[in-house]
Amino acid sequence: MQIGIIAGTGDLPKIIARDARERGFKVITIALENLASPDLNRVSDEIKWINVGKLGELIDTLKEFDVKEAIMAGKVSKTLLYKSKLTPDLRAVKLLFSLKDKSDDSILNAITKELEKEGIHVIDTPTFSPHLLTPEGVLTDDPPAMDEWKDIEFGWRIAKEIGRLDIGQTVVVKGQAVMAVEAIEGTDEAILRGGKLSGEGAVVIKVSKPHQDMRLDVPVIGLDTLKSMVEVRARVIAVEAQRSMIVNRERLIKEAEESGISIVGISHEKIAKKIPHAKH
C-alpha cells in the first residue's frame, strides 16, 4: 500500500507524509525543487527532487514506483510562470499551450487529467487527512468583536465572488471596506498589503471557491499566515469550516492567542448568527 505526494511549499506535505506512514502507507514523494522542504527527506520512503517544469519526469517517476494514488500538497506559485527561468519539458509545454487560460483551475485540472490518463488517481487531502479540516466556531479564547463580525460577513461575499472568478481565495477587510484582494501573489502577501493599508485591526477572510475541487488548491492556513498577520497587526482571520485546512493547529491557536488574534471557522449558515464558541 503506497501513496504518492507531489510536494510544494509549506508544512502540509510533511504532515500528510507523516500521517500516511503512521497508517502503514509507503510514501513516494515528488519534491519540487526550490519549493518543497528538505525535511521531506526524513518522512518519505522514497523521494525524488524534480524541477517544477518537468511534468514528464514527474509522471514517469510516479509510474516507475507504481504509484496509483497521489495527493497534491503545498503551494506552487503561478509567479514561477512569469518571474523565474522555468524551462518546461515537452509534456509541460504541450499542456500549457492546450489551456484556454492560465487560471489556477485550468492549470491544476489539466495536470490532474494528465495524471489520470497515466492511471494515477489524484485523491483529496481532506478525505485522506480529515483531522486537518477547519472546525466551525471560534477557535481562540478571544472572539471577534461585533464590528469584526460585520467585516467577516461583508468579506465572505467578496471572497466567494473572487473565488467564483478564480482570482484568489482571500480578502482583507476593515470597516466593511476591501483593503486587498488576493491574486497571483498568494495569501501571505495579500495580508501584508491589505494590513499595511488598514493600519491595524484588519480582518482576513479565506474561503473555498464555490466550485472547489477538494483535490486541488484547498485553502490552507498555518504559521506563515499567522506571521504575516502579526507583522501588520491584523486582528481576525476567518476561514471556511470543513472546506479549508489548518496545519499545526494547536501551535497556531496558542500563538494566535498570545498575539491577540482571533481565528474563526465560518460557514454560510452561521455568519449572520455570530458563530458560537467552539473551543479546540
PDB file of C-alpha atoms in Angstrom:
ATOM      1  CA  MET A   1       0.000   0.000   0.000  1.00  0.00           C
ATOM      2  CA  GLN A   2       1.597   3.247  -1.103  1.00  0.00           C
ATOM      3  CA  ILE A   3       0.770   6.880  -1.748  1.00  0.00           C
ATOM      4  CA  GLY A   4       2.442   9.486  -3.918  1.00  0.00           C
ATOM      5  CA  ILE A   5       2.840  13.050  -2.636  1.00  0.00           C
ATOM      6  CA  ILE A   6       3.558  15.864  -5.097  1.00  0.00           C
ATOM      7  CA  ALA A   7       5.046  18.380  -2.694  1.00  0.00           C
ATOM      8  CA  GLY A   8       5.170  22.159  -3.000  1.00  0.00           C
ATOM      9  CA  THR A   9       5.868  24.736  -0.287  1.00  0.00           C
ATOM     10  CA  GLY A  10       4.770  24.711   3.336  1.00  0.00           C
ATOM     11  CA  ASP A  11       4.300  22.132   6.086  1.00  0.00           C
ATOM     12  CA  LEU A  12       1.292  20.362   4.566  1.00  0.00           C
ATOM     13  CA  PRO A  13       3.295  17.784   2.531  1.00  0.00           C
ATOM     14  CA  LYS A  14       5.287  16.787   5.653  1.00  0.00           C
ATOM     15  CA  ILE A  15       2.144  16.395   7.735  1.00  0.00           C
ATOM     16  CA  ILE A  16       0.467  14.227   5.102  1.00  0.00           C
ATOM     17  CA  ALA A  17       3.612  12.119   4.731  1.00  0.00           C
ATOM     18  CA  ARG A  18       3.734  11.504   8.494  1.00  0.00           C
ATOM     19  CA  ASP A  19       0.001  10.670   8.546  1.00  0.00           C
ATOM     20  CA  ALA A  20       0.463   8.214   5.708  1.00  0.00           C
ATOM     21  CA  ARG A  21       3.409   6.416   7.276  1.00  0.00           C
ATOM     22  CA  GLU A  22       1.621   6.128  10.627  1.00  0.00           C
ATOM     23  CA  ARG A  23      -1.221   4.407   8.783  1.00  0.00           C
ATOM     24  CA  GLY A  24       1.099   1.949   7.071  1.00  0.00           C
ATOM     25  CA  PHE A  25       1.483   3.595   3.659  1.00  0.00           C
ATOM     26  CA  LYS A  26       4.767   3.624   1.810  1.00  0.00           C
ATOM     27  CA  VAL A  27       5.338   7.282   0.930  1.00  0.00           C
ATOM     28  CA  ILE A  28       6.707   8.149  -2.506  1.00  0.00           C
ATOM     29  CA  THR A  29       7.431  11.882  -2.627  1.00  0.00           C
ATOM     30  CA  ILE A  30       7.962  14.023  -5.680  1.00  0.00           C
ATOM     31  CA  ALA A  31       9.584  17.070  -4.094  1.00  0.00           C
ATOM     32  CA  LEU A  32       9.531  20.147  -6.299  1.00  0.00           C
ATOM     33  CA  GLU A  33      12.951  21.778  -6.372  1.00  0.00           C
ATOM     34  CA  ASN A  34      13.344  25.158  -4.638  1.00  0.00           C
ATOM     35  CA  LEU A  35       9.844  24.796  -3.220  1.00  0.00           C
ATOM     36  CA  ALA A  36       9.496  21.679  -1.073  1.00  0.00           C
ATOM     37  CA  SER A  37      11.052  21.384   2.382  1.00  0.00           C
ATOM     38  CA  PRO A  38      14.265  19.341   2.847  1.00  0.00           C
ATOM     39  CA  ASP A  39      12.501  17.788   5.871  1.00  0.00           C
ATOM     40  CA  LEU A  40      10.633  15.593   3.399  1.00  0.00           C
ATOM     41  CA  ASN A  41      13.787  13.515   3.046  1.00  0.00           C
ATOM     42  CA  ARG A  42      13.184  12.255   6.609  1.00  0.00           C
ATOM     43  CA  VAL A  43       9.494  11.418   6.269  1.00  0.00           C
ATOM     44  CA  SER A  44       9.482   9.767   2.846  1.00  0.00           C
ATOM     45  CA  ASP A  45      10.260   6.145   1.995  1.00  0.00           C
ATOM     46  CA  GLU A  46      11.338   7.202  -1.488  1.00  0.00           C
ATOM     47  CA  ILE A  47      11.906  10.747  -2.670  1.00  0.00           C
ATOM     48  CA  LYS A  48      12.909  12.365  -5.922  1.00  0.00           C
ATOM     49  CA  TRP A  49      13.601  16.069  -6.384  1.00  0.00           C
ATOM     50  CA  ILE A  50      12.231  17.331  -9.688  1.00  0.00           C
ATOM     51  CA  ASN A  51      12.119  20.745 -11.323  1.00  0.00           C
ATOM     52  CA  VAL A  52       8.586  22.127 -11.288  1.00  0.00           C
ATOM     53  CA  GLY A  53       8.562  22.388 -15.098  1.00  0.00           C
ATOM     54  CA  LYS A  54       9.362  18.721 -15.718  1.00  0.00           C
ATOM     55  CA  LEU A  55       5.877  17.253 -15.920  1.00  0.00           C
ATOM     56  CA  GLY A  56       7.021  14.285 -17.977  1.00  0.00           C
ATOM     57  CA  GLU A  57       9.697  13.347 -15.438  1.00  0.00           C
ATOM     58  CA  LEU A  58       7.214  13.734 -12.595  1.00  0.00           C
ATOM     59  CA  ILE A  59       4.750  11.340 -14.206  1.00  0.00           C
ATOM     60  CA  ASP A  60       7.466   8.880 -15.226  1.00  0.00           C
ATOM     61  CA  THR A  61       8.770   8.773 -11.653  1.00  0.00           C
ATOM     62  CA  LEU A  62       5.339   8.037 -10.192  1.00  0.00           C
ATOM     63  CA  LYS A  63       4.889   5.256 -12.756  1.00  0.00           C
ATOM     64  CA  GLU A  64       8.354   3.897 -12.023  1.00  0.00           C
ATOM     65  CA  PHE A  65       7.324   3.399  -8.385  1.00  0.00           C
ATOM     66  CA  ASP A  66       3.936   2.021  -9.482  1.00  0.00           C
ATOM     67  CA  VAL A  67       2.019   4.796  -7.705  1.00  0.00           C
ATOM     68  CA  LYS A  68      -1.719   4.514  -8.354  1.00  0.00           C
ATOM     69  CA  GLU A  69      -2.904   7.231  -5.956  1.00  0.00           C
ATOM     70  CA  ALA A  70      -1.339  10.633  -5.375  1.00  0.00           C
ATOM     71  CA  ILE A  71      -2.001  13.812  -3.410  1.00  0.00           C
ATOM     72  CA  MET A  72      -1.043  17.323  -4.492  1.00  0.00           C
ATOM     73  CA  ALA A  73       0.047  19.148  -1.342  1.00  0.00           C
ATOM     74  CA  GLY A  74       1.684  22.504  -0.785  1.00  0.00           C
ATOM     75  CA  LYS A  75       1.563  25.689  -2.797  1.00  0.00           C
ATOM     76  CA  VAL A  76       3.164  26.130  -6.204  1.00  0.00           C
ATOM     77  CA  SER A  77       3.014  29.811  -7.029  1.00  0.00           C
ATOM     78  CA  LYS A  78       1.985  30.783 -10.539  1.00  0.00           C
ATOM     79  CA  THR A  79       4.574  33.534 -10.395  1.00  0.00           C
ATOM     80  CA  LEU A  80       7.014  30.833 -11.484  1.00  0.00           C
ATOM     81  CA  LEU A  81       5.461  31.084 -14.933  1.00  0.00           C
ATOM     82  CA  TYR A  82       6.409  34.751 -15.192  1.00  0.00           C
ATOM     83  CA  LYS A  83       9.354  35.563 -12.944  1.00  0.00           C
ATOM     84  CA  SER A  84      11.628  32.513 -12.964  1.00  0.00           C
ATOM     85  CA  LYS A  85      13.781  30.840 -15.555  1.00  0.00           C
ATOM     86  CA  LEU A  86      11.396  27.941 -15.675  1.00  0.00           C
ATOM     87  CA  THR A  87      12.199  25.549 -18.515  1.00  0.00           C
ATOM     88  CA  PRO A  88       9.212  23.258 -19.026  1.00  0.00           C
ATOM     89  CA  ASP A  89       9.723  19.924 -20.721  1.00  0.00           C
ATOM     90  CA  LEU A  90       7.834  18.933 -23.855  1.00  0.00           C
ATOM     91  CA  ARG A  91       4.902  17.483 -21.929  1.00  0.00           C
ATOM     92  CA  ALA A  92       4.530  20.641 -19.852  1.00  0.00           C
ATOM     93  CA  VAL A  93       4.801  22.850 -22.949  1.00  0.00           C
ATOM     94  CA  LYS A  94       2.021  20.893 -24.658  1.00  0.00           C
ATOM     95  CA  LEU A  95      -0.127  21.181 -21.551  1.00  0.00           C
ATOM     96  CA  LEU A  96       0.373  24.961 -21.270  1.00  0.00           C
ATOM     97  CA  PHE A  97      -0.432  25.504 -24.946  1.00  0.00           C
ATOM     98  CA  SER A  98      -3.623  23.454 -24.609  1.00  0.00           C
ATOM     99  CA  LEU A  99      -5.071  25.704 -21.891  1.00  0.00           C
ATOM    100  CA  LYS A 100      -7.840  28.204 -22.583  1.00  0.00           C
ATOM    101  CA  ASP A 101      -6.273  30.473 -19.932  1.00  0.00           C
ATOM    102  CA  LYS A 102      -3.678  30.349 -17.148  1.00  0.00           C
ATOM    103  CA  SER A 103      -6.080  30.369 -14.206  1.00  0.00           C
ATOM    104  CA  ASP A 104      -5.399  28.097 -11.229  1.00  0.00           C
ATOM    105  CA  ASP A 105      -8.314  25.841 -12.107  1.00  0.00           C
ATOM    106  CA  SER A 106      -7.239  25.474 -15.738  1.00  0.00           C
ATOM    107  CA  ILE A 107      -3.651  24.547 -14.857  1.00  0.00           C
ATOM    108  CA  LEU A 108      -4.455  22.193 -11.985  1.00  0.00           C
ATOM    109  CA  ASN A 109      -7.293  20.438 -13.806  1.00  0.00           C
ATOM    110  CA  ALA A 110      -5.052  19.895 -16.832  1.00  0.00           C
ATOM    111  CA  ILE A 111      -2.281  18.390 -14.676  1.00  0.00           C
ATOM    112  CA  THR A 112      -4.819  16.163 -12.937  1.00  0.00           C
ATOM    113  CA  LYS A 113      -6.104  14.907 -16.290  1.00  0.00           C
ATOM    114  CA  GLU A 114      -2.537  14.092 -17.378  1.00  0.00           C
ATOM    115  CA  LEU A 115      -2.011  12.059 -14.217  1.00  0.00           C
ATOM    116  CA  GLU A 116      -5.360  10.285 -14.572  1.00  0.00           C
ATOM    117  CA  LYS A 117      -4.536   9.389 -18.194  1.00  0.00           C
ATOM    118  CA  GLU A 118      -1.497   7.541 -16.860  1.00  0.00           C
ATOM    119  CA  GLY A 119      -3.511   5.604 -14.288  1.00  0.00           C
ATOM    120  CA  ILE A 120      -2.582   7.851 -11.344  1.00  0.00           C
ATOM    121  CA  HIS A 121      -5.689   8.815  -9.378  1.00  0.00           C
ATOM    122  CA  VAL A 122      -5.498  12.160  -7.572  1.00  0.00           C
ATOM    123  CA  ILE A 123      -7.210  11.996  -4.187  1.00  0.00           C
ATOM    124  CA  ASP A 124      -8.219  14.896  -1.970  1.00  0.00           C
ATOM    125  CA  THR A 125      -6.291  15.786   1.167  1.00  0.00           C
ATOM    126  CA  PRO A 126      -9.320  16.362   3.450  1.00  0.00           C
ATOM    127  CA  THR A 127     -10.522  12.805   2.832  1.00  0.00           C
ATOM    128  CA  PHE A 128      -7.040  11.390   3.427  1.00  0.00           C
ATOM    129  CA  SER A 129      -6.277  13.551   6.496  1.00  0.00           C
ATOM    130  CA  PRO A 130      -9.658  14.714   7.855  1.00  0.00           C
ATOM    131  CA  HIS A 131      -8.130  15.969  11.129  1.00  0.00           C
ATOM    132  CA  LEU A 132      -6.737  18.939   9.160  1.00  0.00           C
ATOM    133  CA  LEU A 133     -10.201  20.268   8.288  1.00  0.00           C
ATOM    134  CA  THR A 134     -11.147  23.577   9.899  1.00  0.00           C
ATOM    135  CA  PRO A 135     -13.859  23.087  12.536  1.00  0.00           C
ATOM    136  CA  GLU A 136     -16.730  25.501  12.811  1.00  0.00           C
ATOM    137  CA  GLY A 137     -16.703  28.100  15.555  1.00  0.00           C
ATOM    138  CA  VAL A 138     -14.342  30.460  17.347  1.00  0.00           C
ATOM    139  CA  LEU A 139     -11.111  28.527  17.894  1.00  0.00           C
ATOM    140  CA  THR A 140      -9.280  31.040  20.074  1.00  0.00           C
ATOM    141  CA  ASP A 141     -10.196  32.348  23.513  1.00  0.00           C
ATOM    142  CA  ASP A 142     -10.883  35.878  22.261  1.00  0.00           C
ATOM    143  CA  PRO A 143     -13.821  36.029  19.813  1.00  0.00           C
ATOM    144  CA  PRO A 144     -14.257  38.771  17.204  1.00  0.00           C
ATOM    145  CA  ALA A 145     -15.951  41.982  18.296  1.00  0.00           C
ATOM    146  CA  MET A 146     -19.307  42.996  16.799  1.00  0.00           C
ATOM    147  CA  ASP A 147     -17.757  45.227  14.117  1.00  0.00           C
ATOM    148  CA  GLU A 148     -15.346  42.409  13.207  1.00  0.00           C
ATOM    149  CA  TRP A 149     -18.265  40.025  12.718  1.00  0.00           C
ATOM    150  CA  LYS A 150     -19.703  42.576  10.306  1.00  0.00           C
ATOM    151  CA  ASP A 151     -16.393  42.611   8.424  1.00  0.00           C
ATOM    152  CA  ILE A 152     -16.420  38.802   8.265  1.00  0.00           C
ATOM    153  CA  GLU A 153     -19.937  38.765   6.822  1.00  0.00           C
ATOM    154  CA  PHE A 154     -19.057  41.502   4.330  1.00  0.00           C
ATOM    155  CA  GLY A 155     -15.739  39.890   3.348  1.00  0.00           C
ATOM    156  CA  TRP A 156     -17.302  36.451   2.909  1.00  0.00           C
ATOM    157  CA  ARG A 157     -19.408  37.666  -0.024  1.00  0.00           C
ATOM    158  CA  ILE A 158     -16.398  39.310  -1.685  1.00  0.00           C
ATOM    159  CA  ALA A 159     -14.149  36.288  -1.146  1.00  0.00           C
ATOM    160  CA  LYS A 160     -16.742  33.914  -2.590  1.00  0.00           C
ATOM    161  CA  GLU A 161     -17.067  36.115  -5.662  1.00  0.00           C
ATOM    162  CA  ILE A 162     -13.325  36.297  -6.358  1.00  0.00           C
ATOM    163  CA  GLY A 163     -13.272  32.528  -5.857  1.00  0.00           C
ATOM    164  CA  ARG A 164     -16.053  32.111  -8.402  1.00  0.00           C
ATOM    165  CA  LEU A 165     -13.961  34.125 -10.857  1.00  0.00           C
ATOM    166  CA  ASP A 166     -10.874  32.015  -9.967  1.00  0.00           C
ATOM    167  CA  ILE A 167      -8.879  35.086  -8.937  1.00  0.00           C
ATOM    168  CA  GLY A 168      -7.997  34.089  -5.384  1.00  0.00           C
ATOM    169  CA  GLN A 169      -9.348  32.833  -2.058  1.00  0.00           C
ATOM    170  CA  THR A 170      -8.585  35.646   0.372  1.00  0.00           C
ATOM    171  CA  VAL A 171      -9.714  39.206   1.041  1.00  0.00           C
ATOM    172  CA  VAL A 172      -8.546  41.665   3.686  1.00  0.00           C
ATOM    173  CA  VAL A 173     -11.242  43.938   5.097  1.00  0.00           C
ATOM    174  CA  LYS A 174     -11.554  46.775   7.608  1.00  0.00           C
ATOM    175  CA  GLY A 175     -14.646  48.800   8.394  1.00  0.00           C
ATOM    176  CA  GLN A 176     -16.589  46.915   5.699  1.00  0.00           C
ATOM    177  CA  ALA A 177     -14.201  48.131   3.013  1.00  0.00           C
ATOM    178  CA  VAL A 178     -11.895  45.910   0.983  1.00  0.00           C
ATOM    179  CA  MET A 179      -8.216  46.597   1.689  1.00  0.00           C
ATOM    180  CA  ALA A 180      -6.766  43.832  -0.527  1.00  0.00           C
ATOM    181  CA  VAL A 181      -7.868  41.022  -2.805  1.00  0.00           C
ATOM    182  CA  GLU A 182      -5.610  38.025  -3.280  1.00  0.00           C
ATOM    183  CA  ALA A 183      -4.459  37.348  -6.829  1.00  0.00           C
ATOM    184  CA  ILE A 184      -1.261  35.719  -8.056  1.00  0.00           C
ATOM    185  CA  GLU A 185       0.818  36.879  -5.065  1.00  0.00           C
ATOM    186  CA  GLY A 186      -0.832  34.467  -2.586  1.00  0.00           C
ATOM    187  CA  THR A 187      -2.478  34.817   0.806  1.00  0.00           C
ATOM    188  CA  ASP A 188       0.501  35.959   2.867  1.00  0.00           C
ATOM    189  CA  GLU A 189       1.400  38.799   0.514  1.00  0.00           C
ATOM    190  CA  ALA A 190      -2.242  39.864   0.292  1.00  0.00           C
ATOM    191  CA  ILE A 191      -2.394  40.025   4.104  1.00  0.00           C
ATOM    192  CA  LEU A 192       0.767  42.146   4.235  1.00  0.00           C
ATOM    193  CA  ARG A 193      -0.526  44.520   1.558  1.00  0.00           C
ATOM    194  CA  GLY A 194      -4.029  44.838   2.997  1.00  0.00           C
ATOM    195  CA  GLY A 195      -2.795  45.001   6.568  1.00  0.00           C
ATOM    196  CA  LYS A 196      -0.464  47.897   5.808  1.00  0.00           C
ATOM    197  CA  LEU A 197      -3.300  49.776   4.158  1.00  0.00           C
ATOM    198  CA  SER A 198      -5.549  49.086   7.140  1.00  0.00           C
ATOM    199  CA  GLY A 199      -3.088  50.481   9.655  1.00  0.00           C
ATOM    200  CA  GLU A 200      -4.011  47.797  12.174  1.00  0.00           C
ATOM    201  CA  GLY A 201      -7.016  45.679  13.106  1.00  0.00           C
ATOM    202  CA  ALA A 202      -7.599  44.121   9.683  1.00  0.00           C
ATOM    203  CA  VAL A 203      -9.939  41.152   9.253  1.00  0.00           C
ATOM    204  CA  VAL A 204      -8.806  38.391   6.873  1.00  0.00           C
ATOM    205  CA  ILE A 205     -11.338  36.069   5.222  1.00  0.00           C
ATOM    206  CA  LYS A 206     -10.229  32.950   3.356  1.00  0.00           C
ATOM    207  CA  VAL A 207     -12.760  30.645   1.677  1.00  0.00           C
ATOM    208  CA  SER A 208     -13.038  27.841  -0.817  1.00  0.00           C
ATOM    209  CA  LYS A 209     -14.252  28.538  -4.323  1.00  0.00           C
ATOM    210  CA  PRO A 210     -17.970  27.936  -4.895  1.00  0.00           C
ATOM    211  CA  HIS A 211     -16.963  25.186  -7.343  1.00  0.00           C
ATOM    212  CA  GLN A 212     -13.988  23.986  -5.265  1.00  0.00           C
ATOM    213  CA  ASP A 213     -12.449  20.674  -6.310  1.00  0.00           C
ATOM    214  CA  MET A 214     -11.254  19.331  -2.954  1.00  0.00           C
ATOM    215  CA  ARG A 215      -8.323  17.590  -4.643  1.00  0.00           C
ATOM    216  CA  LEU A 216      -6.839  20.863  -5.831  1.00  0.00           C
ATOM    217  CA  ASP A 217      -5.686  24.026  -4.072  1.00  0.00           C
ATOM    218  CA  VAL A 218      -7.846  23.635  -0.966  1.00  0.00           C
ATOM    219  CA  PRO A 219      -7.492  26.754   1.234  1.00  0.00           C
ATOM    220  CA  VAL A 220      -4.857  26.286   3.951  1.00  0.00           C
ATOM    221  CA  ILE A 221      -3.689  28.454   6.834  1.00  0.00           C
ATOM    222  CA  GLY A 222      -0.693  27.876   9.082  1.00  0.00           C
ATOM    223  CA  LEU A 223       2.137  29.527  10.946  1.00  0.00           C
ATOM    224  CA  ASP A 224       3.261  31.559   7.926  1.00  0.00           C
ATOM    225  CA  THR A 225      -0.253  33.005   7.686  1.00  0.00           C
ATOM    226  CA  LEU A 226      -0.107  33.994  11.336  1.00  0.00           C
ATOM    227  CA  LYS A 227       3.343  35.538  10.926  1.00  0.00           C
ATOM    228  CA  SER A 228       2.008  37.819   8.185  1.00  0.00           C
ATOM    229  CA  MET A 229      -0.938  38.836  10.365  1.00  0.00           C
ATOM    230  CA  VAL A 230       1.289  39.627  13.329  1.00  0.00           C
ATOM    231  CA  GLU A 231       3.564  41.754  11.139  1.00  0.00           C
ATOM    232  CA  VAL A 232       0.703  44.070  10.152  1.00  0.00           C
ATOM    233  CA  ARG A 233      -1.197  43.813  13.461  1.00  0.00           C
ATOM    234  CA  ALA A 234      -4.230  42.186  11.855  1.00  0.00           C
ATOM    235  CA  ARG A 235      -6.938  41.139  14.336  1.00  0.00           C
ATOM    236  CA  VAL A 236      -9.040  38.287  12.934  1.00  0.00           C
ATOM    237  CA  ILE A 237      -8.731  35.503  10.414  1.00  0.00           C
ATOM    238  CA  ALA A 238     -11.917  33.715   9.372  1.00  0.00           C
ATOM    239  CA  VAL A 239     -11.600  30.553   7.278  1.00  0.00           C
ATOM    240  CA  GLU A 240     -14.309  28.392   5.800  1.00  0.00           C
ATOM    241  CA  ALA A 241     -15.227  25.499   8.072  1.00  0.00           C
ATOM    242  CA  GLN A 242     -14.991  21.957   6.641  1.00  0.00           C
ATOM    243  CA  ARG A 243     -13.748  23.300   3.299  1.00  0.00           C
ATOM    244  CA  SER A 244     -10.312  24.520   4.352  1.00  0.00           C
ATOM    245  CA  MET A 245      -7.416  23.125   6.358  1.00  0.00           C
ATOM    246  CA  ILE A 246      -5.341  24.270   9.315  1.00  0.00           C
ATOM    247  CA  VAL A 247      -1.800  22.933   9.702  1.00  0.00           C
ATOM    248  CA  ASN A 248      -0.033  22.868  13.076  1.00  0.00           C
ATOM    249  CA  ARG A 249      -3.392  23.735  14.632  1.00  0.00           C
ATOM    250  CA  GLU A 250      -2.521  23.583  18.336  1.00  0.00           C
ATOM    251  CA  ARG A 251       0.586  25.717  17.955  1.00  0.00           C
ATOM    252  CA  LEU A 252      -1.210  28.114  15.622  1.00  0.00           C
ATOM    253  CA  ILE A 253      -4.040  28.691  18.106  1.00  0.00           C
ATOM    254  CA  LYS A 254      -1.621  29.121  21.018  1.00  0.00           C
ATOM    255  CA  GLU A 255       0.493  31.681  19.156  1.00  0.00           C
ATOM    256  CA  ALA A 256      -2.593  33.464  17.829  1.00  0.00           C
ATOM    257  CA  GLU A 257      -3.921  33.858  21.384  1.00  0.00           C
ATOM    258  CA  GLU A 258      -0.545  35.189  22.539  1.00  0.00           C
ATOM    259  CA  SER A 259      -0.687  37.748  19.707  1.00  0.00           C
ATOM    260  CA  GLY A 260      -4.290  38.820  20.355  1.00  0.00           C
ATOM    261  CA  ILE A 261      -5.545  37.331  17.074  1.00  0.00           C
ATOM    262  CA  SER A 262      -8.900  35.565  16.733  1.00  0.00           C
ATOM    263  CA  ILE A 263      -9.276  32.500  14.499  1.00  0.00           C
ATOM    264  CA  VAL A 264     -12.780  31.568  13.352  1.00  0.00           C
ATOM    265  CA  GLY A 265     -14.172  28.704  11.303  1.00  0.00           C
ATOM    266  CA  ILE A 266     -17.129  30.068   9.354  1.00  0.00           C
ATOM    267  CA  SER A 267     -19.913  28.715   7.191  1.00  0.00           C
ATOM    268  CA  HIS A 268     -22.559  30.385   5.088  1.00  0.00           C
ATOM    269  CA  GLU A 269     -25.272  29.330   7.524  1.00  0.00           C
ATOM    270  CA  LYS A 270     -23.591  30.647  10.643  1.00  0.00           C
ATOM    271  CA  ILE A 271     -22.191  34.031   9.599  1.00  0.00           C
ATOM    272  CA  ALA A 272     -25.289  36.056  10.464  1.00  0.00           C
ATOM    273  CA  LYS A 273     -25.769  34.120  13.718  1.00  0.00           C
ATOM    274  CA  LYS A 274     -22.327  35.078  15.124  1.00  0.00           C
ATOM    275  CA  ILE A 275     -20.797  31.594  15.359  1.00  0.00           C
ATOM    276  CA  PRO A 276     -20.889  30.167  18.888  1.00  0.00           C
ATOM    277  CA  HIS A 277     -17.605  29.484  20.665  1.00  0.00           C
ATOM    278  CA  ALA A 278     -16.219  26.064  19.692  1.00  0.00           C
ATOM    279  CA  LYS A 279     -13.073  25.567  21.746  1.00  0.00           C
ATOM    280  CA  HIS A 280     -10.361  23.350  20.221  1.00  0.00           C
TER     281      HIS A 280
END
